[in-house]
Amino acid sequence: MRRSADSCWIVLRRGVGGAVWLAAVWFAVGAPAATTSRIAATIAEVQPKMVKIYGAGGFRGLEEYQSGMLISEHGHILTVWSYVLDTDEITVVLYDGRRFQAKLLGADPRLEIAVLKIEEEHLPHFKLEEAVEVEPAARILAFSNLFKVAMGNEPVSVQQGIVSVRTHLSARRGAFETLYNGPVYVIDAVTNNPGAAGGAVVTYRGELVGMIGKEVRNTLNNTWLNYAVPIDALRPSVEQIIAKGGMVAKPEPESPPRPQRCLELARLGIVLVPDLLPRTPPYVDWVREGSPAAQAGVKPDDLIILLNDRLIHSCQMLQKELEFIEYDAEIKLTLLRGLELVEVKLKAPSDPLPTTGKP
Amino acid sequence: MRKTFWQPKSHRFGGMKATVWAVIGAGGLAVWLATCPILWAAEPTPPKVPTAPAKQDAGQTPPTTETPKEDLELLEQKAFQAAVDRVAPSVVMIETIGGLEKVGQVLFGTGPTTGLVVDPQGYIVSSAFNFVNKPSSILVRLPDGTRKAAKLVANDTNRMLSLLKIEVDKPLPVPEAAPRGQIRVGQWAIAVGRAFGEQKPNTTVGIVSAISRIWGKAIQTDAAVSPNNYGGPLVDIHGRVLGLLAPLSPQGGSELAGVEWYDSGIGFAIPLEDILQVLPRLKEGKDLKPGLLGIQFKSPALHISEAEIGSSRPNSPAAKAGLKAGDKIIQVNDRPISRAAELKEEISKRYAGDKLRLVAQRGKDRIECEVELAAEIAPYVRPFLGVLPMRSQPAEHPPGVVVRYVYPDSPASKAGVQPGDLIVRFAGQEVKDAAGLRQLAADHEPNQAVELVLRRDGQEQKQQVTLGVFPEDIPPGALPPARIAGKPQPVPEGLKVGAVELKVPEMPHEVWAYVPDSYDPAVSYGVVFWMHGRTAVDPKELIARWKPLCDAYDLIFVAPKAAHGNPPQWQPGEIELVKKLLENLRAGYHVDPNRIAAIGDGAGAGFACLAAFQHREGVRAVAALCPEPIMFPPPENDPAYPLSCYIARPEKDQRAAQVDAFVERLRAAKYPVVVKNVGEKVRELTAEEMTELLRWIDALDRI
């Protein structure tokens, strides 16, 4: 099934040597001799900036390795913040096989990144300030030590692909099981595998685009997500760690903050159908006479599909979303009535807030 | 392995694209096209590549040292973007409300998924996978952000499509279809979806890996295909639609089949041209179902054998058209057919209700007929008379079947048939021997009334019997002897009896067998294959255990050992061994074709079932003893080849539910299944249970 002979051009054995070998293949297939390979040159240029990181783990389901990239000539390394770094013995192996004990300078648990430092100078490295933004369908190369295929002085594995889409991990509450909730590039190379986190995604010209994040599942459709975090989202934090060390910030509380007293459907005069299934569709069962809902024209059998433009899949989700809304805020409901979409705005009466608030 | 979702994720290290890059990487696009004849043929017009740097190309300023013309990667990237931009207005996002969380083993998220506009009046096709969790409402979000309530108009369960309809104020943009004849393996294939709720669609890139897959119904691509783009288009470098992305599996089956291959480098798309062809029928709101002809091929090797009918199901389109066993289909409409696979492809492409003109060869005759494919054919149910025949009837015995045993409460018992009666006529036809009676009975249906003529004490009697269905119980108590006493014959010279080692040339397997020491060539012997489980028992020990049983029940016992693994484990390919062994035994010994059983122990049960399912003309019964889960489906019940099943099942084992599901599938296919509860845990059968199992084998020739 898996390619064996062909894949050796992707998993380069000897940096520049691999590029020469690759070029030889092209001559063999009759490509004009005058042009040179952009991608082979890029790979040769990027490989020395990549490192393999070994630390804690190694037992069931917890791999003891991950990837990282050099971000200064003085040996600063950007990687993901994970249990692998939870040890005094962090080993960093450079592309040429040199091994170093690394020090954990600091981390930003909110972004799930960490910066390591090795004692060495004049190292090839990425300049974070030169990182670029890319558009969907842009060609990329992903460098990582997924499955720790690369050993000793073997450079990390290279995968090619394109940017699928740029999206936001926090765009929908609970959609992704991750602490990081910023922008990401979804890519079509399968990088969501053990050891790849901390790897680099670059354009086919070698410009740094992002860092491969931890393994994440998209719970909206139960697929594994292949993605990289744009460098711009990480840079301020990385610079702070390099300057001051230590932890950047504690994980923030769930955002946005919940109001002290939240909106209840009963106060709007809406009673939903009994919530019996895991995903009971939020049909309106009954509307109280003279209530805000009745005045706004909500009718029994309407299906609530959007709350403030957020899609509502079930009664349960509707209740959860209401917890984020102030008890007297005006809301917009989009109702499905037959095949017609009806939009209504309604607001619960703002009687004085009980002094104790919500217990 | 960690991270099992539906199955372990596949890990792609570049895929086929890498190869294509190697071919094209060094040259300009023009050079590449000129030197790449396949692609040249596929792309009669050069790809539309923007000449000026496009807006989308942010952060990709070409270095001054090179002209953009030489930068093939950038040109390709722009071509991808242009192709996506061209189709994007026709790619819609689909949202659902309500619905199940889990279907089978597959968890369903809340979407969103993707659809493709196919008609300006608001018709949208999508993959049936996106609605298999039966949402209560479907919304379509157009690229401009407007949401519309959608109606599910119809489903196509042959190509796994769903058609939606929304009300529109202005016509929707319909994408251009790539002409099917121009699609070539190796050309770019760009998969487009809208699963992330972003302004721009999500895109993956690969090549066309094959143009005619899943019995001619799909294009294959190595672009990443997953729930992120199921229902979206696969487009060529011009943005023309090649097909609609969908999970599919060559084994077919449900809307979920093929999902386990997501992002694996094996993805499928239904050609848009084919979809447009059935669109008018779907618009009428009628669900389209796969069309069935109702035949079994004689040989399961579809790709190498002719389309010869092994049997045609009663009440099937084939049977109604008069097609029967032995007929060879040589033409469908205007397409000559030389292989069974070609006929299967022609049928698979079509729907229930479609009419086909078939040409069949029957001996020297050429038969033409028209058939209308059916959506459903009721499974064949074998009728039951309720008798065991005496065996090894000597040639000089008067024609007819001597009744050995009458099943209590069976049709025969109700009609007053008694052991020792000679059945001479059945439904007006003369009965020569047991095989003849079996054949006559098989051509009838349960609940059918037939006339039976018996001879008892020299007197002929006529009896009316209403045929029943095969019972699932084993006859209680010991059965009377089966042999008609004849003169014992000497064992032919050179024929080995007792414990013998069987060798199949060209196969590495070690096989031990036991032929009763009292072997008599005038007596027919059943054959029992023993498929070992995870621990292969010493063959000598097995034979010692089976020797008395074989002697008592006229059986030949065969214990092959899997060729690979330590401990040895059965591989599906090894059923060839079963065929060969059976051939060799038949050549030397007097084998009763009705009593050939495969017994599988634990992990060997799956292999025993596979041998029985795939070697229908040989194996007549399968016994699974505390089986490990068997996931493959049983074959269709076939009038020509009866199959009986025996399942010993531990009640509290964690696999009990899966074993029960297997039993359900067998019963749904109308096979008689004996289910034996063996208590809480996996264990060997007791001596008493073994005797019962042997009685089950002894009664396999029931009629």
PDB file of C-alpha atoms in Angstrom, chain B residues 229-404:
ATOM      1  CA  ASN B 229     -15.455  17.719   1.561  1.00  0.00           C
ATOM      2  CA  TYR B 230     -17.911  14.822   1.080  1.00  0.00           C
ATOM      3  CA  GLY B 231     -20.639  16.299  -1.101  1.00  0.00           C
ATOM      4  CA  GLY B 232     -18.289  18.861  -2.628  1.00  0.00           C
ATOM      5  CA  PRO B 233     -16.846  18.792  -6.134  1.00  0.00           C
ATOM      6  CA  LEU B 234     -13.611  17.289  -7.403  1.00  0.00           C
ATOM      7  CA  VAL B 235     -12.511  19.700 -10.130  1.00  0.00           C
ATOM      8  CA  ASP B 236      -9.870  19.742 -12.816  1.00  0.00           C
ATOM      9  CA  ILE B 237      -7.251  22.463 -13.221  1.00  0.00           C
ATOM     10  CA  HIS B 238      -9.795  24.557 -15.150  1.00  0.00           C
ATOM     11  CA  GLY B 239     -12.314  24.395 -12.326  1.00  0.00           C
ATOM     12  CA  ARG B 240     -14.594  22.059 -14.283  1.00  0.00           C
ATOM     13  CA  VAL B 241     -16.301  19.446 -12.146  1.00  0.00           C
ATOM     14  CA  LEU B 242     -15.002  15.893 -12.498  1.00  0.00           C
ATOM     15  CA  GLY B 243     -17.330  14.489  -9.896  1.00  0.00           C
ATOM     16  CA  LEU B 244     -18.965  14.694  -6.511  1.00  0.00           C
ATOM     17  CA  LEU B 245     -16.838  13.567  -3.554  1.00  0.00           C
ATOM     18  CA  ALA B 246     -18.334  10.708  -1.583  1.00  0.00           C
ATOM     19  CA  PRO B 247     -17.225   7.851   0.624  1.00  0.00           C
ATOM     20  CA  LEU B 248     -17.455   4.642  -1.380  1.00  0.00           C
ATOM     21  CA  SER B 249     -16.195   1.126  -1.024  1.00  0.00           C
ATOM     22  CA  PRO B 250     -15.698  -1.535  -3.683  1.00  0.00           C
ATOM     23  CA  GLN B 251     -17.587  -3.903  -1.374  1.00  0.00           C
ATOM     24  CA  GLY B 252     -20.483  -1.479  -1.554  1.00  0.00           C
ATOM     25  CA  GLY B 253     -23.071  -1.488   1.153  1.00  0.00           C
ATOM     26  CA  SER B 254     -24.272   1.382   3.249  1.00  0.00           C
ATOM     27  CA  GLU B 255     -23.802   5.137   3.130  1.00  0.00           C
ATOM     28  CA  LEU B 256     -20.979   4.636   5.622  1.00  0.00           C
ATOM     29  CA  ALA B 257     -18.909   2.266   3.511  1.00  0.00           C
ATOM     30  CA  GLY B 258     -15.557   3.789   2.609  1.00  0.00           C
ATOM     31  CA  VAL B 259     -15.499   6.370   5.391  1.00  0.00           C
ATOM     32  CA  GLU B 260     -12.640   4.479   6.998  1.00  0.00           C
ATOM     33  CA  TRP B 261     -10.514   5.530   4.024  1.00  0.00           C
ATOM     34  CA  TYR B 262     -10.807   9.227   4.727  1.00  0.00           C
ATOM     35  CA  ASP B 263      -7.653  11.241   4.053  1.00  0.00           C
ATOM     36  CA  SER B 264      -5.862   8.027   3.070  1.00  0.00           C
ATOM     37  CA  GLY B 265      -4.938   8.864  -0.503  1.00  0.00           C
ATOM     38  CA  ILE B 266      -7.838   6.729  -1.732  1.00  0.00           C
ATOM     39  CA  GLY B 267     -10.815   8.966  -2.379  1.00  0.00           C
ATOM     40  CA  PHE B 268     -13.752   8.730  -4.763  1.00  0.00           C
ATOM     41  CA  ALA B 269     -15.953  11.064  -6.748  1.00  0.00           C
ATOM     42  CA  ILE B 270     -19.127  10.236  -8.685  1.00  0.00           C
ATOM     43  CA  PRO B 271     -18.754  11.650 -12.222  1.00  0.00           C
ATOM     44  CA  LEU B 272     -20.940  14.733 -12.585  1.00  0.00           C
ATOM     45  CA  GLU B 273     -22.051  13.613 -16.044  1.00  0.00           C
ATOM     46  CA  ASP B 274     -23.572  10.481 -14.501  1.00  0.00           C
ATOM     47  CA  ILE B 275     -25.290  12.567 -11.842  1.00  0.00           C
ATOM     48  CA  LEU B 276     -26.776  14.925 -14.421  1.00  0.00           C
ATOM     49  CA  GLN B 277     -28.127  11.917 -16.269  1.00  0.00           C
ATOM     50  CA  VAL B 278     -30.200  10.750 -13.292  1.00  0.00           C
ATOM     51  CA  LEU B 279     -31.055  14.244 -12.112  1.00  0.00           C
ATOM     52  CA  PRO B 280     -34.468  14.365 -13.842  1.00  0.00           C
ATOM     53  CA  ARG B 281     -35.489  11.144 -12.087  1.00  0.00           C
ATOM     54  CA  LEU B 282     -34.287  12.374  -8.708  1.00  0.00           C
ATOM     55  CA  LYS B 283     -36.133  15.660  -9.196  1.00  0.00           C
ATOM     56  CA  GLU B 284     -39.379  13.702  -9.412  1.00  0.00           C
ATOM     57  CA  GLY B 285     -38.804  12.811  -5.787  1.00  0.00           C
ATOM     58  CA  LYS B 286     -38.334   9.111  -6.329  1.00  0.00           C
ATOM     59  CA  ASP B 287     -35.536   7.364  -4.485  1.00  0.00           C
ATOM     60  CA  LEU B 288     -33.263   5.501  -6.857  1.00  0.00           C
ATOM     61  CA  LYS B 289     -32.068   2.076  -5.801  1.00  0.00           C
ATOM     62  CA  PRO B 290     -29.457  -0.291  -7.176  1.00  0.00           C
ATOM     63  CA  GLY B 291     -30.931  -2.522  -9.862  1.00  0.00           C
ATOM     64  CA  LEU B 292     -30.876  -6.265  -9.272  1.00  0.00           C
ATOM     65  CA  LEU B 293     -30.990  -8.976 -11.899  1.00  0.00           C
ATOM     66  CA  GLY B 294     -31.257 -11.939  -9.531  1.00  0.00           C
ATOM     67  CA  ILE B 295     -28.562 -14.294 -10.718  1.00  0.00           C
ATOM     68  CA  GLN B 296     -25.602 -15.961  -9.092  1.00  0.00           C
ATOM     69  CA  PHE B 297     -22.575 -16.439 -11.266  1.00  0.00           C
ATOM     70  CA  LYS B 298     -21.364 -19.989 -11.607  1.00  0.00           C
ATOM     71  CA  SER B 299     -17.836 -18.994 -10.688  1.00  0.00           C
ATOM     72  CA  PRO B 300     -16.955 -16.403  -8.072  1.00  0.00           C
ATOM     73  CA  ALA B 301     -13.850 -15.448 -10.079  1.00  0.00           C
ATOM     74  CA  LEU B 302     -15.681 -12.641 -11.880  1.00  0.00           C
ATOM     75  CA  HIS B 303     -12.654 -11.200 -13.637  1.00  0.00           C
ATOM     76  CA  ILE B 304     -11.537 -14.397 -15.318  1.00  0.00           C
ATOM     77  CA  SER B 305     -14.676 -16.414 -15.928  1.00  0.00           C
ATOM     78  CA  GLU B 306     -17.541 -15.993 -18.376  1.00  0.00           C
ATOM     79  CA  ALA B 307     -20.848 -14.565 -17.271  1.00  0.00           C
ATOM     80  CA  GLU B 308     -22.389 -17.998 -16.797  1.00  0.00           C
ATOM     81  CA  ILE B 309     -25.434 -18.194 -14.565  1.00  0.00           C
ATOM     82  CA  GLY B 310     -25.010 -20.552 -11.627  1.00  0.00           C
ATOM     83  CA  SER B 311     -28.584 -20.047 -10.513  1.00  0.00           C
ATOM     84  CA  SER B 312     -31.331 -17.536 -10.989  1.00  0.00           C
ATOM     85  CA  ARG B 313     -33.540 -16.615  -8.061  1.00  0.00           C
ATOM     86  CA  PRO B 314     -37.218 -17.477  -8.210  1.00  0.00           C
ATOM     87  CA  ASN B 315     -39.281 -14.327  -8.834  1.00  0.00           C
ATOM     88  CA  SER B 316     -36.214 -12.375  -9.942  1.00  0.00           C
ATOM     89  CA  PRO B 317     -36.056 -10.371 -13.181  1.00  0.00           C
ATOM     90  CA  ALA B 318     -33.719 -13.027 -14.580  1.00  0.00           C
ATOM     91  CA  ALA B 319     -36.097 -15.866 -13.717  1.00  0.00           C
ATOM     92  CA  LYS B 320     -39.069 -13.944 -15.151  1.00  0.00           C
ATOM     93  CA  ALA B 321     -37.128 -13.492 -18.388  1.00  0.00           C
ATOM     94  CA  GLY B 322     -36.591 -17.248 -18.477  1.00  0.00           C
ATOM     95  CA  LEU B 323     -32.867 -17.187 -17.779  1.00  0.00           C
ATOM     96  CA  LYS B 324     -31.616 -20.227 -15.961  1.00  0.00           C
ATOM     97  CA  ALA B 325     -28.538 -22.008 -14.719  1.00  0.00           C
ATOM     98  CA  GLY B 326     -26.035 -22.700 -17.476  1.00  0.00           C
ATOM     99  CA  ASP B 327     -27.009 -19.720 -19.644  1.00  0.00           C
ATOM    100  CA  LYS B 328     -24.106 -17.462 -20.536  1.00  0.00           C
ATOM    101  CA  ILE B 329     -24.816 -13.762 -20.866  1.00  0.00           C
ATOM    102  CA  ILE B 330     -22.921 -12.535 -23.907  1.00  0.00           C
ATOM    103  CA  GLN B 331     -24.386  -9.088 -24.482  1.00  0.00           C
ATOM    104  CA  VAL B 332     -26.023  -6.255 -22.532  1.00  0.00           C
ATOM    105  CA  ASN B 333     -27.733  -3.722 -24.787  1.00  0.00           C
ATOM    106  CA  ASP B 334     -24.969  -3.080 -27.339  1.00  0.00           C
ATOM    107  CA  ARG B 335     -22.024  -4.102 -25.203  1.00  0.00           C
ATOM    108  CA  PRO B 336     -20.583  -7.562 -25.811  1.00  0.00           C
ATOM    109  CA  ILE B 337     -19.828  -9.345 -22.532  1.00  0.00           C
ATOM    110  CA  SER B 338     -17.004 -11.820 -22.201  1.00  0.00           C
ATOM    111  CA  ARG B 339     -16.407 -11.762 -18.452  1.00  0.00           C
ATOM    112  CA  ALA B 340     -18.736 -11.923 -15.464  1.00  0.00           C
ATOM    113  CA  ALA B 341     -17.190  -8.699 -14.131  1.00  0.00           C
ATOM    114  CA  GLU B 342     -18.354  -6.802 -17.221  1.00  0.00           C
ATOM    115  CA  LEU B 343     -21.931  -7.892 -16.634  1.00  0.00           C
ATOM    116  CA  LYS B 344     -21.660  -6.954 -12.970  1.00  0.00           C
ATOM    117  CA  GLU B 345     -20.392  -3.507 -13.961  1.00  0.00           C
ATOM    118  CA  GLU B 346     -23.276  -3.035 -16.428  1.00  0.00           C
ATOM    119  CA  ILE B 347     -25.799  -3.982 -13.742  1.00  0.00           C
ATOM    120  CA  SER B 348     -24.102  -1.998 -10.960  1.00  0.00           C
ATOM    121  CA  LYS B 349     -24.250   1.202 -12.965  1.00  0.00           C
ATOM    122  CA  ARG B 350     -28.012   0.946 -13.367  1.00  0.00           C
ATOM    123  CA  TYR B 351     -31.048   1.370 -11.190  1.00  0.00           C
ATOM    124  CA  ALA B 352     -34.110  -0.598 -10.224  1.00  0.00           C
ATOM    125  CA  GLY B 353     -36.678  -0.058 -12.954  1.00  0.00           C
ATOM    126  CA  ASP B 354     -34.077   0.243 -15.709  1.00  0.00           C
ATOM    127  CA  LYS B 355     -34.721  -2.017 -18.676  1.00  0.00           C
ATOM    128  CA  LEU B 356     -31.920  -3.969 -20.321  1.00  0.00           C
ATOM    129  CA  ARG B 357     -31.754  -6.122 -23.409  1.00  0.00           C
ATOM    130  CA  LEU B 358     -29.759  -9.245 -22.645  1.00  0.00           C
ATOM    131  CA  VAL B 359     -28.421 -11.808 -25.058  1.00  0.00           C
ATOM    132  CA  ALA B 360     -27.642 -15.223 -23.620  1.00  0.00           C
ATOM    133  CA  GLN B 361     -26.070 -18.335 -25.059  1.00  0.00           C
ATOM    134  CA  ARG B 362     -27.841 -21.575 -24.125  1.00  0.00           C
ATOM    135  CA  GLY B 363     -25.988 -24.493 -25.615  1.00  0.00           C
ATOM    136  CA  LYS B 364     -26.093 -23.657 -29.310  1.00  0.00           C
ATOM    137  CA  ASP B 365     -29.064 -21.346 -29.015  1.00  0.00           C
ATOM    138  CA  ARG B 366     -28.973 -17.599 -28.756  1.00  0.00           C
ATOM    139  CA  ILE B 367     -31.648 -16.187 -26.501  1.00  0.00           C
ATOM    140  CA  GLU B 368     -32.649 -12.551 -26.426  1.00  0.00           C
ATOM    141  CA  CYS B 369     -34.686 -11.123 -23.641  1.00  0.00           C
ATOM    142  CA  GLU B 370     -35.589  -7.880 -21.958  1.00  0.00           C
ATOM    143  CA  VAL B 371     -35.341  -7.561 -18.212  1.00  0.00           C
ATOM    144  CA  GLU B 372     -36.423  -4.844 -15.853  1.00  0.00           C
ATOM    145  CA  LEU B 373     -34.032  -4.611 -12.905  1.00  0.00           C
ATOM    146  CA  ALA B 374     -35.653  -4.924  -9.493  1.00  0.00           C
ATOM    147  CA  ALA B 375     -35.001  -3.042  -6.266  1.00  0.00           C
ATOM    148  CA  GLU B 376     -35.488  -6.087  -4.121  1.00  0.00           C
ATOM    149  CA  ILE B 377     -35.595  -9.791  -4.550  1.00  0.00           C
ATOM    150  CA  ALA B 378     -36.793 -11.738  -1.569  1.00  0.00           C
ATOM    151  CA  PRO B 379     -34.052 -14.079  -0.409  1.00  0.00           C
ATOM    152  CA  TYR B 380     -34.476 -17.676  -1.459  1.00  0.00           C
ATOM    153  CA  VAL B 381     -36.012 -19.797   1.262  1.00  0.00           C
ATOM    154  CA  ARG B 382     -35.309 -23.499   1.001  1.00  0.00           C
ATOM    155  CA  PRO B 383     -38.452 -25.640   1.330  1.00  0.00           C
ATOM    156  CA  PHE B 384     -38.405 -28.557   3.743  1.00  0.00           C
ATOM    157  CA  LEU B 385     -40.125 -31.907   3.450  1.00  0.00           C
ATOM    158  CA  GLY B 386     -38.872 -33.269   6.744  1.00  0.00           C
ATOM    159  CA  VAL B 387     -37.059 -36.484   5.995  1.00  0.00           C
ATOM    160  CA  LEU B 388     -33.561 -37.919   6.116  1.00  0.00           C
ATOM    161  CA  PRO B 389     -32.877 -40.303   3.244  1.00  0.00           C
ATOM    162  CA  MET B 390     -31.037 -43.583   3.590  1.00  0.00           C
ATOM    163  CA  ARG B 391     -27.578 -43.326   2.084  1.00  0.00           C
ATOM    164  CA  SER B 392     -25.354 -45.417  -0.114  1.00  0.00           C
ATOM    165  CA  GLN B 393     -28.273 -46.940  -1.926  1.00  0.00           C
ATOM    166  CA  PRO B 394     -26.890 -49.830  -4.017  1.00  0.00           C
ATOM    167  CA  ALA B 395     -27.435 -49.632  -7.779  1.00  0.00           C
ATOM    168  CA  GLU B 396     -29.697 -52.660  -7.757  1.00  0.00           C
ATOM    169  CA  HIS B 397     -32.097 -51.033  -5.288  1.00  0.00           C
ATOM    170  CA  PRO B 398     -35.449 -49.994  -6.853  1.00  0.00           C
ATOM    171  CA  PRO B 399     -35.581 -46.268  -7.742  1.00  0.00           C
ATOM    172  CA  GLY B 400     -36.905 -43.893  -5.094  1.00  0.00           C
ATOM    173  CA  VAL B 401     -35.764 -42.627  -1.722  1.00  0.00           C
ATOM    174  CA  VAL B 402     -35.899 -44.810   1.354  1.00  0.00           C
ATOM    175  CA  VAL B 403     -36.872 -42.716   4.360  1.00  0.00           C
ATOM    176  CA  ARG B 404     -34.361 -43.069   7.171  1.00  0.00           C
TER     177      ARG B 404
END
